[in-house]
CSV table of C-alpha atoms in Angstrom, one decimal:
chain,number,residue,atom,x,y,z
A,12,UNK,CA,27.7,-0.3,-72.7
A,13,UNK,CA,27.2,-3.5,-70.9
A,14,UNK,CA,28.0,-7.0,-72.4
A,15,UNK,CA,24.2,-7.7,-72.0
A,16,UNK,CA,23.6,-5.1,-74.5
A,17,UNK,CA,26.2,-5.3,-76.6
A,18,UNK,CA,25.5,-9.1,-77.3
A,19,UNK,CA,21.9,-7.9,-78.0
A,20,UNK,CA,23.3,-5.6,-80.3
A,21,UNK,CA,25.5,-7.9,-82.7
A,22,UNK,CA,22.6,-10.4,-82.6
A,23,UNK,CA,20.2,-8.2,-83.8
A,24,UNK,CA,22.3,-6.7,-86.3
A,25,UNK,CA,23.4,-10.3,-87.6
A,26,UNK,CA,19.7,-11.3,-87.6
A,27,UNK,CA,18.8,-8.0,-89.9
A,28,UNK,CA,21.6,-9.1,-92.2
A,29,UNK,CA,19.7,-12.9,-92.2
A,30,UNK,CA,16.1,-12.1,-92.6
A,31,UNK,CA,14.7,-11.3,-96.3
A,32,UNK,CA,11.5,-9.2,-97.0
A,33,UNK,CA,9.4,-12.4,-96.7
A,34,UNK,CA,9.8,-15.4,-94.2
A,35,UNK,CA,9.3,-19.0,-95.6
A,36,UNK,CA,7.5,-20.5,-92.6
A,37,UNK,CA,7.7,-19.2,-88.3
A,38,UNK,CA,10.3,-21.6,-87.7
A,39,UNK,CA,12.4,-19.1,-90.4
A,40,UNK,CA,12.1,-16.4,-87.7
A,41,UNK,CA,12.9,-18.8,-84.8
A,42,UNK,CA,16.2,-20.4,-86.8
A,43,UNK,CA,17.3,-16.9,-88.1
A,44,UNK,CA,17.2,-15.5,-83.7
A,45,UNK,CA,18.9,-19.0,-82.6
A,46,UNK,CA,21.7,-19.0,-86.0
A,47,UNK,CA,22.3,-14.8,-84.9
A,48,UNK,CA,22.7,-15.9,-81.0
A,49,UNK,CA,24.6,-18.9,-82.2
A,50,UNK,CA,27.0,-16.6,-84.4
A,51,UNK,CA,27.3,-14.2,-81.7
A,52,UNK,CA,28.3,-17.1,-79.0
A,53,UNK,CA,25.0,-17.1,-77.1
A,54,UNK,CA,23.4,-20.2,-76.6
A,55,UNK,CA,25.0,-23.6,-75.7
A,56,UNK,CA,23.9,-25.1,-79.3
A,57,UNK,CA,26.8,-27.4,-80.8
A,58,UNK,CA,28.3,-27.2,-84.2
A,59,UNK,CA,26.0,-28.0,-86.9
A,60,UNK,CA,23.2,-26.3,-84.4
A,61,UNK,CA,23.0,-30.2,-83.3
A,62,UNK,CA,22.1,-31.4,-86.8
A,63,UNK,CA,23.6,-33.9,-88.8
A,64,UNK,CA,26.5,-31.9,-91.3
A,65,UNK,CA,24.4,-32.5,-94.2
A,66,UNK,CA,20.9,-31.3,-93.0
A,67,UNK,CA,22.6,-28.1,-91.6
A,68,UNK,CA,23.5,-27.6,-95.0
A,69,UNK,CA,19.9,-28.5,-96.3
A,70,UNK,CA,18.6,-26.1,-93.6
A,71,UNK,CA,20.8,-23.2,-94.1
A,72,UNK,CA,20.7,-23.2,-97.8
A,73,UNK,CA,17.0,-23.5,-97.8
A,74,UNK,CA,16.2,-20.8,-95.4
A,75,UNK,CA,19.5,-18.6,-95.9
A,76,UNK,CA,21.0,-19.2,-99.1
A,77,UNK,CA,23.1,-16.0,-99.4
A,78,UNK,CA,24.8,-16.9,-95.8
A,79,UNK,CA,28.2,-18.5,-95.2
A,80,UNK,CA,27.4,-20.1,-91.4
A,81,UNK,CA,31.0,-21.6,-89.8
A,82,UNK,CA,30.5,-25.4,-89.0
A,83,UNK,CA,31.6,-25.7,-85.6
A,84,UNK,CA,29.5,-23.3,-82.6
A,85,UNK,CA,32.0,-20.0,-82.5
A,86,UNK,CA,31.7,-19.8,-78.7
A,87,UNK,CA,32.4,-23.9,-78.7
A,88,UNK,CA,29.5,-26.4,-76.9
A,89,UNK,CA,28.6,-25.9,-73.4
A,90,UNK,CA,26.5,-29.1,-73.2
A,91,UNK,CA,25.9,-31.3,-70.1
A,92,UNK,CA,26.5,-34.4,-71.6
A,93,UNK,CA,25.0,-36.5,-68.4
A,94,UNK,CA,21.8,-36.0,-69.6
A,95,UNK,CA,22.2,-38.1,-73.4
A,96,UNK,CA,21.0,-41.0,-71.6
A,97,UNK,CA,17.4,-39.4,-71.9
A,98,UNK,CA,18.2,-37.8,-76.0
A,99,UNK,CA,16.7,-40.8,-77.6
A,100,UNK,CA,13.6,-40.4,-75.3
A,101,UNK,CA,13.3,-36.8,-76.0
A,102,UNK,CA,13.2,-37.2,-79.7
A,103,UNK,CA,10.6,-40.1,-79.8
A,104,UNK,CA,8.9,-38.0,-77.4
A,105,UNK,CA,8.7,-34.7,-79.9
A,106,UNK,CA,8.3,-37.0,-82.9
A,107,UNK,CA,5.0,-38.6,-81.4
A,108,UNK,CA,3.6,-34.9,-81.3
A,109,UNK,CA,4.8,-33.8,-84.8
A,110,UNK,CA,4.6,-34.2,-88.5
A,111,UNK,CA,7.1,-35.7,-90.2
A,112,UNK,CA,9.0,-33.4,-92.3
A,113,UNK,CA,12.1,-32.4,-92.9
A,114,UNK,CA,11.7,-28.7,-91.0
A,115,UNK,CA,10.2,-30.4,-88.3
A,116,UNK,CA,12.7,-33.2,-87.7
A,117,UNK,CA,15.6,-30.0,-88.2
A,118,UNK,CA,13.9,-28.3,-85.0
A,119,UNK,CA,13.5,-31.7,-82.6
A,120,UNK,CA,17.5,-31.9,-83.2
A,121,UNK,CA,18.0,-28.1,-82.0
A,122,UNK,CA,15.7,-28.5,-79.4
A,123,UNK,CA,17.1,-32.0,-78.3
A,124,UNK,CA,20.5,-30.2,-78.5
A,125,UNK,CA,19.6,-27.3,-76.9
A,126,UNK,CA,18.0,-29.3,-74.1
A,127,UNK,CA,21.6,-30.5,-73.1
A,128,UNK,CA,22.5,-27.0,-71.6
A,129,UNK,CA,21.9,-25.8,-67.8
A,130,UNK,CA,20.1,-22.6,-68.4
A,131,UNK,CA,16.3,-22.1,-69.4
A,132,UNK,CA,15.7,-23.8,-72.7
A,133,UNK,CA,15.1,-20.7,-74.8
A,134,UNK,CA,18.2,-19.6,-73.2
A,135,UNK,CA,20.0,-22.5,-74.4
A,136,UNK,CA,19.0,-22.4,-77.5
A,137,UNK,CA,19.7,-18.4,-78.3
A,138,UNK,CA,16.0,-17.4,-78.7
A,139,UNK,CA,15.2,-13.6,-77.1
A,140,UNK,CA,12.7,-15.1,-75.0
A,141,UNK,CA,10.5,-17.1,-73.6
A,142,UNK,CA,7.5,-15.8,-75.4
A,143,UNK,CA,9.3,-17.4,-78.7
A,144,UNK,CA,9.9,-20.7,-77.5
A,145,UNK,CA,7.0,-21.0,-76.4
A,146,UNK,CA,5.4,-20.3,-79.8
A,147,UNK,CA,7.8,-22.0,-81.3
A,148,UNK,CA,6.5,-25.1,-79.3
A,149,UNK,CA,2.9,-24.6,-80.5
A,150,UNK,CA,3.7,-24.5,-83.8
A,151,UNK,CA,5.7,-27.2,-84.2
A,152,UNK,CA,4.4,-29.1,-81.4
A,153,UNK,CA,0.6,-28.2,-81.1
A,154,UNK,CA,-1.0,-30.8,-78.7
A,155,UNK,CA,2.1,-31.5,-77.0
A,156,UNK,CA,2.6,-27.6,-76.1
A,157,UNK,CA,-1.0,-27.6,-75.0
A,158,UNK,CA,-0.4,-30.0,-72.1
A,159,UNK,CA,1.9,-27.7,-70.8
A,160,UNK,CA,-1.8,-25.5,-69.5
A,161,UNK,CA,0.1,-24.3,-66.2
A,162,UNK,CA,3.1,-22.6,-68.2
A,163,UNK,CA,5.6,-25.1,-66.4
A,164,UNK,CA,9.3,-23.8,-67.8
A,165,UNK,CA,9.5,-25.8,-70.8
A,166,UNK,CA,12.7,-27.7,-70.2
A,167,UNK,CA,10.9,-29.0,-66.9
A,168,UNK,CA,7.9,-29.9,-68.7
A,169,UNK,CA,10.1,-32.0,-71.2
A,170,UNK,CA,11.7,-33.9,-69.0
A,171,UNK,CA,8.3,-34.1,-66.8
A,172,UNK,CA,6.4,-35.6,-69.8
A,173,UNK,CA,9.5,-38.4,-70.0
A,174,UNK,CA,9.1,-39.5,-66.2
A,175,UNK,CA,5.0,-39.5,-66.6
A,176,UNK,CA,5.5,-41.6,-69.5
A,177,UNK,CA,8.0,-44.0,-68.1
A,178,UNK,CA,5.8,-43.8,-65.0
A,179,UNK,CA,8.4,-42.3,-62.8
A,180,UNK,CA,6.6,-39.8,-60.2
A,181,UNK,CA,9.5,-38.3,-58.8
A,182,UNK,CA,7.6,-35.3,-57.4
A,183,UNK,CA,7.2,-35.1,-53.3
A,184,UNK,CA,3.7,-33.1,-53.3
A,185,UNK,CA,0.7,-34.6,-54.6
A,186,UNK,CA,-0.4,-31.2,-56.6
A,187,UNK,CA,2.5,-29.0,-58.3
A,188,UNK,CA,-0.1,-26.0,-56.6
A,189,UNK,CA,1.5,-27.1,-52.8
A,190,UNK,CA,4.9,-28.1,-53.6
A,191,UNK,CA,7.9,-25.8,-52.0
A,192,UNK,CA,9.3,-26.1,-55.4
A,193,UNK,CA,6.8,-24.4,-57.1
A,194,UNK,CA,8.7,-21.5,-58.0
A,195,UNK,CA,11.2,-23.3,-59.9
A,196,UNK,CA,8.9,-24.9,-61.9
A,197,UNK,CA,6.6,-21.9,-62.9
A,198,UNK,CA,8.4,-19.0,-61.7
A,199,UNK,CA,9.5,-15.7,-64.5
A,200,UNK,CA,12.5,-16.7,-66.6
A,201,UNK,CA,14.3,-13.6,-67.2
């Protein structure tokens, strides 16, 4: 069997063990995927998932209260640190397009977390796919996710939204449709 599928294995059997007959909100899906990748060593999330000890605790206790979760990430943080400068700027940026709640300021951490690593973002943060980042955007992040009408990858689009704000325009073509890039910016993420 190939590690591929043998990671898909454990994660699915440790996400099985985590999910109850009824789920509490969509982000209890989405948290319940990225906690079984997490606990499998998938993902690049940091201990505490990139939340603050205390709201892990609040988090895992209100969506998983028969779980014991270690502290620290089991496959230890692959982050790329170079890109903190830009954390604050990500968070202010999700906060502008959310509601403030508790659930909602748990995911902005993950996400800002997740957003450190070098693969795709869903990738990073130890969803199954694209598909469910992508909803999980929408839900949480409704009329931000809805700018995103070309289906740019979503890490891209992030950090895209930053530079447009800041009004950096680092891109060479006039129109993302005739840039040589193009492919890296809206190609398949498998």
């Amino acid at each position: 069997m190939s590690a591929a599928l043998q990671l898909q294995d454990s994660r699915e059997r440790f996400y099985d063990r985590l999910m109850p007959e009824s789920i509490i909100t969509p982000n209890h899906d989405w948290l319940a995927c990225m906690l079984a990748s997490w606990c499998d060593g998938a993902g690049v999330l940091p201990d505490y998932l990139g939340l603050e000890p205390q709201h892990f605790k609040v988090l895992t206790n209100h969506y998983f209260p028969s779980v014991n979760f270690p502290e620290q990430a089991p496959s230890g943080s692959k982050l790329d640190y170079s890109r903190m400068l830009e954390k604050d700027d990500l968070v202010n940026l999700l906060k502008l397009y959310s509601k403030e709640t508790p659930e909602t300021d748990w995911m902005i951490a993950i996400i800002v977390a997740g957003s450190l690593g070098s693969d795709h973002l869903w990738q990073d943060l130890g969803l199954w796919s694209r598909p469910q980042l992508s909803a999980m955007l929408h839900y949480n992040f409704p009329e931000l996710a809805a700018k995103n009408n070309k289906d740019m990858k979503w890490k891209k689009f992030l950090y895209k939204q930053l530079c447009e704000a800041e009004g950096i325009y680092v891109c060479r073509a006039p129109s993302c449709e005739v840039c040589i890039d193009y492919p890296k910016c809206f190609g398949a993420e498998d």
